[in-house]
GROMACS .gro file of N, CA and C in nm:
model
  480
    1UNK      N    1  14.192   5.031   2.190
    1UNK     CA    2  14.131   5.147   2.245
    1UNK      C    3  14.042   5.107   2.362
    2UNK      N    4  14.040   5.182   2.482
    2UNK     CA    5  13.971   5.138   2.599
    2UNK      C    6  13.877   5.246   2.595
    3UNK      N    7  13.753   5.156   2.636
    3UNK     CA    8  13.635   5.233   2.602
    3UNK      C    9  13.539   5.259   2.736
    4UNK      N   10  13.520   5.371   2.739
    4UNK     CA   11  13.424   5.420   2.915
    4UNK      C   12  13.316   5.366   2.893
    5UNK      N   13  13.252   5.244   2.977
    5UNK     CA   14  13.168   5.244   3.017
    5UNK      C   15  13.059   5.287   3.099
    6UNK      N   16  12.976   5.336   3.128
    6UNK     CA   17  12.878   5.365   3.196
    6UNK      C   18  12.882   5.287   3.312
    7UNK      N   19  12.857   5.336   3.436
    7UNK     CA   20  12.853   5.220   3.556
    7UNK      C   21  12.693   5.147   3.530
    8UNK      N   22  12.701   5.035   3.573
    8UNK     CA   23  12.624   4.944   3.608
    8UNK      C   24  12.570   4.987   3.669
    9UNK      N   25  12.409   5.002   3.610
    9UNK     CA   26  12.280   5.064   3.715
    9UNK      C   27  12.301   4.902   3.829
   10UNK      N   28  12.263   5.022   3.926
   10UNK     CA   29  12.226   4.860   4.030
   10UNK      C   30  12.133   4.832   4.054
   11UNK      N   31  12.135   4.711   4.071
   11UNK     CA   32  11.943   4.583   4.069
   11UNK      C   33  11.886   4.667   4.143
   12UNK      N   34  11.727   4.708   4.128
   12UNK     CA   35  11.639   4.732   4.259
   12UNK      C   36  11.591   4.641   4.347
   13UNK      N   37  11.640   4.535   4.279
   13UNK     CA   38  11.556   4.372   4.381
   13UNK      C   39  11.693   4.381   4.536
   14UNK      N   40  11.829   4.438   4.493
   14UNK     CA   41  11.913   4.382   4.596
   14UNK      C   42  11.880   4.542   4.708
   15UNK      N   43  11.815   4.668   4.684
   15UNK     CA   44  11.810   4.733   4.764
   15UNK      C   45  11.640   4.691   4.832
   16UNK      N   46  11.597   4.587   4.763
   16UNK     CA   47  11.478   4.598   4.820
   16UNK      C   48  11.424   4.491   4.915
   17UNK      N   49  11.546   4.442   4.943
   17UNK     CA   50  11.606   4.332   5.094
   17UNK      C   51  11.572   4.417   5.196
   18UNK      N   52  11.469   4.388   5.278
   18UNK     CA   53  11.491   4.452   5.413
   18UNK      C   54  11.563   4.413   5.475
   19UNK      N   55  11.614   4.326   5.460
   19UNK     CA   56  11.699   4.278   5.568
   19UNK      C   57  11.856   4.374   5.599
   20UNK      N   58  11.834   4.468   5.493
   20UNK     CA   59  11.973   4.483   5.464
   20UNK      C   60  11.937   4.664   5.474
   21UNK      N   61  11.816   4.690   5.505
   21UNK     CA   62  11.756   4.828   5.498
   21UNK      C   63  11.799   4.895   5.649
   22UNK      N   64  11.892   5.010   5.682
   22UNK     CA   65  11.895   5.032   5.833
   22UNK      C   66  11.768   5.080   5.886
   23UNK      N   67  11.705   5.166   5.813
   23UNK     CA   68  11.586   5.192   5.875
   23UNK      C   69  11.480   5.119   5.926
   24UNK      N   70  11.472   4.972   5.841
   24UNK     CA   71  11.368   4.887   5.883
   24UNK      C   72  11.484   4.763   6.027
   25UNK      N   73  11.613   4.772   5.984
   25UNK     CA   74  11.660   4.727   6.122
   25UNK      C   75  11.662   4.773   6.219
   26UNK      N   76  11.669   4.934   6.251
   26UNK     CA   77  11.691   5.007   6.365
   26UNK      C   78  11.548   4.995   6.418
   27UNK      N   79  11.420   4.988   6.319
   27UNK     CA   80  11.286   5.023   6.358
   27UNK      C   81  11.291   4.831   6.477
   28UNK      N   82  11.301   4.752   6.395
   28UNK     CA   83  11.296   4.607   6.438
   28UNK      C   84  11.391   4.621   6.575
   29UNK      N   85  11.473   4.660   6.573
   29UNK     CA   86  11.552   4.660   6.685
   29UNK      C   87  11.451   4.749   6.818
   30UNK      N   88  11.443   4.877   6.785
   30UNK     CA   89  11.360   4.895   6.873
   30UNK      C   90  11.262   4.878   6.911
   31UNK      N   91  11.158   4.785   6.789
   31UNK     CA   92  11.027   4.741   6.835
   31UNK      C   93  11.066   4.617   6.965
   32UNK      N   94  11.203   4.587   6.944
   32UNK     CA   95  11.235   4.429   7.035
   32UNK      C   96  11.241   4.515   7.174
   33UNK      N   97  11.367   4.619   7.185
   33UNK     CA   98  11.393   4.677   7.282
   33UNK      C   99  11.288   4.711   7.377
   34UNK      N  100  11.178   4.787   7.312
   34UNK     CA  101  11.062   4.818   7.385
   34UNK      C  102  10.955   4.714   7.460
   35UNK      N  103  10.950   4.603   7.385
   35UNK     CA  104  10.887   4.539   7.474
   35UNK      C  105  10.967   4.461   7.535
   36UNK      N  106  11.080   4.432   7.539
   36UNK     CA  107  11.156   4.407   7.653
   36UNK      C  108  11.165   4.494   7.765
   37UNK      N  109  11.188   4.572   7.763
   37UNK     CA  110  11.212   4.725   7.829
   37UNK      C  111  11.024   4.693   7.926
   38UNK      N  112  10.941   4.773   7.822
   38UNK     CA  113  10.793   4.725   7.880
   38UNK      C  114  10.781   4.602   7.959
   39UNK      N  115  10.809   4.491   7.926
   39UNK     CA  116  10.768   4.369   8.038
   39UNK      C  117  10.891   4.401   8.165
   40UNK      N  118  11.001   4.448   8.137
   40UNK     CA  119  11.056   4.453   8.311
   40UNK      C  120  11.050   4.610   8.340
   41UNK      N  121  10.941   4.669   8.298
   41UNK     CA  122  10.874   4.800   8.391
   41UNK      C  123  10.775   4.762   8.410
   42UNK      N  124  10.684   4.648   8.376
   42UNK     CA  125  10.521   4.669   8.463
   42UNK      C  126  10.524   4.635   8.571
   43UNK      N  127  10.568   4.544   8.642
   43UNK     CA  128  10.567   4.555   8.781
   43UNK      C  129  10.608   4.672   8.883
   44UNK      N  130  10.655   4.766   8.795
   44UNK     CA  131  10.646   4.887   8.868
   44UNK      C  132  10.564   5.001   8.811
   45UNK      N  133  10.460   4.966   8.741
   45UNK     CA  134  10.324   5.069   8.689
   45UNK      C  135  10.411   5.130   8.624
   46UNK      N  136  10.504   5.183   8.578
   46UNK     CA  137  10.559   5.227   8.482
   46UNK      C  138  10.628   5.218   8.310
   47UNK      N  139  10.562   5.280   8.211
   47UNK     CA  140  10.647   5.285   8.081
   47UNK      C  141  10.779   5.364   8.087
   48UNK      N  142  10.813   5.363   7.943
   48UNK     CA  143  10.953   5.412   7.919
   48UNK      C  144  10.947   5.586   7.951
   49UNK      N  145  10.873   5.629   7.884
   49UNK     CA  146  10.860   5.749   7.865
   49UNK      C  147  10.837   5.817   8.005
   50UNK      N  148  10.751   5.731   8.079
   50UNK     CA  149  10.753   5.759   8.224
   50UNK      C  150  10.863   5.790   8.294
   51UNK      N  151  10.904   5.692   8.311
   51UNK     CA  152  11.085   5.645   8.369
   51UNK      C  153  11.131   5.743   8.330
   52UNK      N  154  11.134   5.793   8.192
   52UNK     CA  155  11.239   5.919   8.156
   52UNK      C  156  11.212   6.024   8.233
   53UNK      N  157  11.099   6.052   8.232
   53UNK     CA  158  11.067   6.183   8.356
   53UNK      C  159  11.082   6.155   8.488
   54UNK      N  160  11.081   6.051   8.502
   54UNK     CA  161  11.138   6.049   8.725
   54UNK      C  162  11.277   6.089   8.686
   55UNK      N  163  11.322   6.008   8.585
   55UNK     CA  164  11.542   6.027   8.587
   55UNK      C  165  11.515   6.158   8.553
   56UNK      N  166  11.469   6.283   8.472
   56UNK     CA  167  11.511   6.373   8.429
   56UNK      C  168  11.504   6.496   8.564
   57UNK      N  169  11.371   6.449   8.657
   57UNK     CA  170  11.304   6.502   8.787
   57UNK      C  171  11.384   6.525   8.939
   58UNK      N  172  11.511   6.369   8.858
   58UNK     CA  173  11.578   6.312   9.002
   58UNK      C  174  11.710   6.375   9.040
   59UNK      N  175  11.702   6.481   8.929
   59UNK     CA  176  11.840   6.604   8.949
   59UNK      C  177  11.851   6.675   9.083
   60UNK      N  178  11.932   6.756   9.089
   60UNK     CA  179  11.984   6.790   9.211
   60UNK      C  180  11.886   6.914   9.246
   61UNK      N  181  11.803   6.968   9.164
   61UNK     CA  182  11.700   7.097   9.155
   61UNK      C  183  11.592   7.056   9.132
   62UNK      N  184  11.476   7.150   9.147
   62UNK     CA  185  11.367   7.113   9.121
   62UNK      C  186  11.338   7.168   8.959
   63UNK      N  187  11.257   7.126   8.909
   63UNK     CA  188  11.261   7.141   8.756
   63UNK      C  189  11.109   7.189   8.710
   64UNK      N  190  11.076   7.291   8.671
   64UNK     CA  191  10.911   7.307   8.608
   64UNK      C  192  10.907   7.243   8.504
   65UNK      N  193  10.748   7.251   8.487
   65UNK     CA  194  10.713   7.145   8.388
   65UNK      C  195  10.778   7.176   8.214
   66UNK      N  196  10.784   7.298   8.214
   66UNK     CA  197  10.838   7.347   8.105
   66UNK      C  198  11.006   7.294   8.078
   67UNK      N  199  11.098   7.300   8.180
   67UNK     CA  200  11.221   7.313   8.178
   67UNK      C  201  11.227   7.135   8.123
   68UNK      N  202  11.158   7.058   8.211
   68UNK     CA  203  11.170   6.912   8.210
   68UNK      C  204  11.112   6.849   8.048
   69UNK      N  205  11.012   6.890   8.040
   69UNK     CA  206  10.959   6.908   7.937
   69UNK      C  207  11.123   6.936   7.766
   70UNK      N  208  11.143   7.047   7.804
   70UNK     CA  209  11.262   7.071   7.711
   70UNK      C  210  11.401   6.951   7.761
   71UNK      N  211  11.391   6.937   7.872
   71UNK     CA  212  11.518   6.817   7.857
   71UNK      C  213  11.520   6.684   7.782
   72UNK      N  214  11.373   6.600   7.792
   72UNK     CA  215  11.319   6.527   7.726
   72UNK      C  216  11.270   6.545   7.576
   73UNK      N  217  11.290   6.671   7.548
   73UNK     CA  218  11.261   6.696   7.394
   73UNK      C  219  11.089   6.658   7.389
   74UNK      N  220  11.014   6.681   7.476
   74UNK     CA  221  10.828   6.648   7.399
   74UNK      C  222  10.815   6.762   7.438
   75UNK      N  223  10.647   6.803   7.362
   75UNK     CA  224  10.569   6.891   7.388
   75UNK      C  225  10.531   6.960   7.545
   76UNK      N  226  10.514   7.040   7.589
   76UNK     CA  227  10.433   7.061   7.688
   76UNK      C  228  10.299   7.000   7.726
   77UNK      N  229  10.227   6.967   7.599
   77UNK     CA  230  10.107   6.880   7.602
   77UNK      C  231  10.127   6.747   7.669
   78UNK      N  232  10.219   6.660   7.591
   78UNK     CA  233  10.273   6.567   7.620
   78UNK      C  234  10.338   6.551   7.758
   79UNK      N  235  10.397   6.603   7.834
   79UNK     CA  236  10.450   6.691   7.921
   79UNK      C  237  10.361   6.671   8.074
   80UNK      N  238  10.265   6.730   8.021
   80UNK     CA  239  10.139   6.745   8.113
   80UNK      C  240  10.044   6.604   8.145
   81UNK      N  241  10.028   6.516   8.022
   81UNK     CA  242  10.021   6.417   7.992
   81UNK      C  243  10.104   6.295   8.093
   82UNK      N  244  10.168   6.313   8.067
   82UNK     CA  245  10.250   6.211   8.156
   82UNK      C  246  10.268   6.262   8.297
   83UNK      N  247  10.312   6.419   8.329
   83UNK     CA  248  10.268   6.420   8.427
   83UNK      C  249  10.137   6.384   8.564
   84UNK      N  250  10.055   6.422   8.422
   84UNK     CA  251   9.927   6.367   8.540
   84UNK      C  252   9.882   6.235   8.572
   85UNK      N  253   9.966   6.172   8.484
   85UNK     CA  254   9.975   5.965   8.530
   85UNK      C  255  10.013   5.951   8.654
   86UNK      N  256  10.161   6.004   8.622
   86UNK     CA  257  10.276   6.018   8.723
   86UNK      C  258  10.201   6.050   8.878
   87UNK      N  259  10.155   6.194   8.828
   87UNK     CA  260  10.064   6.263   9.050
   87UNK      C  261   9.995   6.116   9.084
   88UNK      N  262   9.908   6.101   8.936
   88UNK     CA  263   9.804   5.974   9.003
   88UNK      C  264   9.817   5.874   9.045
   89UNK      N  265   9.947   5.876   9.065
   89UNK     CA  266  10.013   5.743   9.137
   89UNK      C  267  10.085   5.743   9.234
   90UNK      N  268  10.115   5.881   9.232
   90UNK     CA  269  10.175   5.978   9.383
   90UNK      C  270  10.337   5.929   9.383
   91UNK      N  271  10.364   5.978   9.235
   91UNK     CA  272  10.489   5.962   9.229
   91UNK      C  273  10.571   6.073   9.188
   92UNK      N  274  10.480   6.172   9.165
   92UNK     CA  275  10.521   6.331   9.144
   92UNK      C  276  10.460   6.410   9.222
   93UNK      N  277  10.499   6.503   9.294
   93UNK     CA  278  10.384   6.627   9.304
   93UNK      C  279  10.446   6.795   9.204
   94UNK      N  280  10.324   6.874   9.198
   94UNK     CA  281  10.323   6.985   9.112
   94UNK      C  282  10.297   7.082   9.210
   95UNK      N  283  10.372   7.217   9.214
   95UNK     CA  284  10.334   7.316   9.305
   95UNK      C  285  10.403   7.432   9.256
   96UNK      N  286  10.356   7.523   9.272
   96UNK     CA  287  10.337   7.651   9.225
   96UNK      C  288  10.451   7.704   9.288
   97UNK      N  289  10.569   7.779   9.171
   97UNK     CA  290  10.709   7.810   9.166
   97UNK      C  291  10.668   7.928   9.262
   98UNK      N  292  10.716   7.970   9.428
   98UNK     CA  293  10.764   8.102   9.538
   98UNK      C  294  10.802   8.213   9.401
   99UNK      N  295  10.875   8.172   9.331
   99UNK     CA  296  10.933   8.314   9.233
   99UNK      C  297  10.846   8.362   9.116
  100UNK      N  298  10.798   8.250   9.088
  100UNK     CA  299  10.764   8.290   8.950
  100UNK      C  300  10.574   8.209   8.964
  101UNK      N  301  10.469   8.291   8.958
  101UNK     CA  302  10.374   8.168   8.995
  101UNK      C  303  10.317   8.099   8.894
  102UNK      N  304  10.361   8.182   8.750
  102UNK     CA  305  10.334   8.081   8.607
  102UNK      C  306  10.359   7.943   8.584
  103UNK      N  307  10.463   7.950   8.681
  103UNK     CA  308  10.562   7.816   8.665
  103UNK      C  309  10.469   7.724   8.764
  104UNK      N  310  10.462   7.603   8.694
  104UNK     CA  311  10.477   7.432   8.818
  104UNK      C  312  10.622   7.417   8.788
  105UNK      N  313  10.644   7.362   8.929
  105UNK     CA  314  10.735   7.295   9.027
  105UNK      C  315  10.750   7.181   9.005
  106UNK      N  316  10.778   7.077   8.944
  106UNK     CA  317  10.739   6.934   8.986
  106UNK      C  318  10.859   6.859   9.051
  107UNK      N  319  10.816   6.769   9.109
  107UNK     CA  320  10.926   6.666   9.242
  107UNK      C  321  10.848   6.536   9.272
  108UNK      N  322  10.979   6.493   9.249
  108UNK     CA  323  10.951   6.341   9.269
  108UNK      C  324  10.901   6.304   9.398
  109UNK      N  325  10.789   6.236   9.450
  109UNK     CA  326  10.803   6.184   9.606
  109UNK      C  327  10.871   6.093   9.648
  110UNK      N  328  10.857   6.050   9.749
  110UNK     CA  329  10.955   5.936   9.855
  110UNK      C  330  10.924   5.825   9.767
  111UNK      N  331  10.800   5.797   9.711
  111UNK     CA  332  10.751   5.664   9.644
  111UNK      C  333  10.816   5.682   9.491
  112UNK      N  334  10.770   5.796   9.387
  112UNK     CA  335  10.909   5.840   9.321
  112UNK      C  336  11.035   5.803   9.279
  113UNK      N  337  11.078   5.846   9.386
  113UNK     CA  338  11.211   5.807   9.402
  113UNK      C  339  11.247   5.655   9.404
  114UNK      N  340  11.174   5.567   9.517
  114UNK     CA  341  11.180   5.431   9.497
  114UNK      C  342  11.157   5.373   9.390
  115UNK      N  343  11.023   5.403   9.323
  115UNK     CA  344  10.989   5.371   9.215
  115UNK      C  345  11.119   5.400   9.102
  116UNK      N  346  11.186   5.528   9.066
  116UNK     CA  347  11.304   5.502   8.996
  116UNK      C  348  11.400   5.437   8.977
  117UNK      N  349  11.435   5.438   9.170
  117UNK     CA  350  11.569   5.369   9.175
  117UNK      C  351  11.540   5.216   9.092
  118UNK      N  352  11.420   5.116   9.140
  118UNK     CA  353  11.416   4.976   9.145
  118UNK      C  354  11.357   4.991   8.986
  119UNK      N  355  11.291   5.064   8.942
  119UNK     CA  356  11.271   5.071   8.763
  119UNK      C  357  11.397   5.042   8.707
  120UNK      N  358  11.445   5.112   8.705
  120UNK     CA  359  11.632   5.140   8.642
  120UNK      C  360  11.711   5.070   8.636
  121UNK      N  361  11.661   4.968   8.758
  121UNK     CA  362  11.749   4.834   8.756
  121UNK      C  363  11.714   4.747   8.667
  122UNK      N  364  11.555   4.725   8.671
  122UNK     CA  365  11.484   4.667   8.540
  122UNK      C  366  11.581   4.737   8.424
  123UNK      N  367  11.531   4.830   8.371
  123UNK     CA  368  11.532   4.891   8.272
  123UNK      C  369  11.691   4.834   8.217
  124UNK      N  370  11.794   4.856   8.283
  124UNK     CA  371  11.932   4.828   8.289
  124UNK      C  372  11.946   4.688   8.268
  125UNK      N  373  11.888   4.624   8.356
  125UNK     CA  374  11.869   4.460   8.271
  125UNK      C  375  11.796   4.418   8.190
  126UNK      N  376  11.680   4.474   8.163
  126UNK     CA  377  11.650   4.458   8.029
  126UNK      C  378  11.713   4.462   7.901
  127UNK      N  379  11.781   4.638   7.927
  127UNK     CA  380  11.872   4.685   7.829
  127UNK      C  381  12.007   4.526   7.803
  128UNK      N  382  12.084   4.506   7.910
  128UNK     CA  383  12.169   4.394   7.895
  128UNK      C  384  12.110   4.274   7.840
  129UNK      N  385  11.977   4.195   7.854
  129UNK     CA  386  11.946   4.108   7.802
  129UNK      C  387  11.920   4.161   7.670
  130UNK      N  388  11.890   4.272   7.604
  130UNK     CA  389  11.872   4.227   7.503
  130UNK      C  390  12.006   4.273   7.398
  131UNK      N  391  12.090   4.341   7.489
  131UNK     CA  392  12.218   4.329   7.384
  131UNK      C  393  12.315   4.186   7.438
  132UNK      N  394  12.242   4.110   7.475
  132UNK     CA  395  12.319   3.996   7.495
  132UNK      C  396  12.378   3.899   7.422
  133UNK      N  397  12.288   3.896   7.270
  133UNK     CA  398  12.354   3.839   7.158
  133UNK      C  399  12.491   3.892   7.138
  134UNK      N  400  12.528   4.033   7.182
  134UNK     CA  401  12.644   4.092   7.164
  134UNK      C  402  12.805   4.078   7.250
  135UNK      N  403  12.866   4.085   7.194
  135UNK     CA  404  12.990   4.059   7.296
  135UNK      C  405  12.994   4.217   7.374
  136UNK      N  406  13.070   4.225   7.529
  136UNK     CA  407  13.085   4.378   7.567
  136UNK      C  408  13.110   4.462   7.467
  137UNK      N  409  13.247   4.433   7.399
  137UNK     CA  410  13.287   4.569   7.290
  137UNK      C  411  13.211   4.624   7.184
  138UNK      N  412  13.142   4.505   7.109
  138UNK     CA  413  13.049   4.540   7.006
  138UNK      C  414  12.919   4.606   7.047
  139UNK      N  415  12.862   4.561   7.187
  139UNK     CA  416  12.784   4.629   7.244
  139UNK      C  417  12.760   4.753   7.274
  140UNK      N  418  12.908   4.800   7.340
  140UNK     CA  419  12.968   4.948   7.317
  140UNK      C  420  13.034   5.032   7.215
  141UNK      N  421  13.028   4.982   7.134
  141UNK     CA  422  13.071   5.039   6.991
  141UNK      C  423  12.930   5.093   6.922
  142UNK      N  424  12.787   4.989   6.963
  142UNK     CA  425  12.664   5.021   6.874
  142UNK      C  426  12.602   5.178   6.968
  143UNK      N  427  12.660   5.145   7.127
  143UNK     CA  428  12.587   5.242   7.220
  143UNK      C  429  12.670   5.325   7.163
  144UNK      N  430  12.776   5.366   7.129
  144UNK     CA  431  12.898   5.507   7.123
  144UNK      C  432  12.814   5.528   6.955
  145UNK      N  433  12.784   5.453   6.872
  145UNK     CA  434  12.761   5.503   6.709
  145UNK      C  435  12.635   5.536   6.729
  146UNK      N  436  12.533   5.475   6.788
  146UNK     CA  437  12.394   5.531   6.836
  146UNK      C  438  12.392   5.670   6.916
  147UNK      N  439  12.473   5.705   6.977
  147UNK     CA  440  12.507   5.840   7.032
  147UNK      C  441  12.566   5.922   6.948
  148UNK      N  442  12.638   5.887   6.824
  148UNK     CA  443  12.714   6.011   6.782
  148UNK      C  444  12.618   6.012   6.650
  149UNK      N  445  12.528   5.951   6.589
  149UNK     CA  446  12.442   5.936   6.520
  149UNK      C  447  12.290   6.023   6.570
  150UNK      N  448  12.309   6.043   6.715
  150UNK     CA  449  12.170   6.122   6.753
  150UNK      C  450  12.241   6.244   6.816
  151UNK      N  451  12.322   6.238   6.889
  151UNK     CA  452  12.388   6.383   7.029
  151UNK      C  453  12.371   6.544   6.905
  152UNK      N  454  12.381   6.483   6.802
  152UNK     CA  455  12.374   6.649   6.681
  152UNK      C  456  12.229   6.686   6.728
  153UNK      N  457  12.123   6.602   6.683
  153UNK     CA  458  11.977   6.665   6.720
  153UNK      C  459  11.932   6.709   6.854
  154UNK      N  460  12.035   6.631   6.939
  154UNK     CA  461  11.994   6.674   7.051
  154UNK      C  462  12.072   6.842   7.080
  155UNK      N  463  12.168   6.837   7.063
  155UNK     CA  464  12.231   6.942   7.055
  155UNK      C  465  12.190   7.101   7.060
  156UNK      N  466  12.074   7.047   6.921
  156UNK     CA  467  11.994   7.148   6.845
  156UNK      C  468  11.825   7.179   6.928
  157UNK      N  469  11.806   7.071   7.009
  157UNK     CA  470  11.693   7.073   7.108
  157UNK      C  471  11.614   6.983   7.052
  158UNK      N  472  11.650   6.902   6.933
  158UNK     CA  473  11.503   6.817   6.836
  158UNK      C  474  11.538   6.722   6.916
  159UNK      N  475  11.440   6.610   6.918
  159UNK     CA  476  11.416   6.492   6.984
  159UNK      C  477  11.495   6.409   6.876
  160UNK      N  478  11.583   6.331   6.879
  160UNK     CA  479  11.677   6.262   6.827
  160UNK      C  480  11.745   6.096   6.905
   0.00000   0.00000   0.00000
C-alpha cells in the first residue's frame, strides 16, 4: 500500500540566504549602480534624478512642471525640488504658460542641453561598466526582464 505523505516543510535556514533573496540582490545591485552612475555625473554637478528631468525636458515641446512631474512618476513637491537646483545652475528656466497662467513652463537652456548631452554619455558608460561582468545577450535579457517586470506600474502612472 502506498502511503501520501505530506510534503516536506522546507528549512527556514535555506530561505534565509541572502544571497539567494531577489529583493536583497536587486537592492545590492542598485546600491552598486548608483554610485557608479553618481561618480561619472559629478563632474557635471549633476545626480540621477536630475539627469532624468533634463532627458524628460529635452522633448520636442515644452513641458510644465506638472506634466514633467507625471512623466517621471514624483510628486510635484519633489518636482519643484529638483527644479529649483536645476534654475540654480541655469540649466532650466520656468516661465509662465501665454495660455494657461497657472501653469510653469519649464526649458532646458543652451547650458542644459550641454549639460545633458555630455551627462548621458557618462551615465551610458557607467551603465556599460557596470554590466560588464555580463556578456551583450545576458545583459539584454536582464534590461528586457527589468522592463517587463516594471512597464505594468508604469503603465498605471506608479513609479515602478
Amino acid at each position: 500500500m502506498i502511503r501520501d505523505e505530506p510534503p516536506a516543510t522546507p528549512d527556514p535556514r535555506a530561505d534565509a540566504r541572502q544571497d539567494t533573496r531577489l529583493g536583497h540582490l536587486l537592492r545590492l545591485a542598485q546600491v552598486k549602480l548608483a554610485r557608479t552612475s553618481a561618480a561619472a555625473l559629478a563632474p557635471y554637478g549633476v545626480d540621477g534624478h536630475e539627469l532624468a528631468v533634463l532627458a524628460v525636458l529635452s522633448g520636442a515641446r515644452p513641458l510644465s512642471q506638472v506634466e514633467a512631474a507625471g512623466r517621471l512618476g514624483v510628486d510635484r513637491t519633489t518636482m519643484v525640488s529638483l527644479l529649483d537646483g536645476l534654475e540654480d545652475h541655469g540649466l532650466v528656466v520656468r516661465r509662465r504658460s501665454t495660455r494657461d497662467r497657472r501653469k510653469n513652463i519649464v526649458e532646458l537652456t543652451v547650458a542644459g542641453e550641454e549639460c545633458l548631452r555630455r551627462a548621458e554619455q557618462a551615465r551610458r558608460s557607467a551603465e556599460r561598466s557596470f554590466l560588464a561582468p555580463l556578456d551583450e545577450e545576458t545583459a539584454a535579457t536582464l534590461i528586457r526582464a527589468l522592463h517587463l517586470l516594471t512597464c505594468e506600474d508604469r503603465a498605471k502612472g506608479t513609479p515602478g
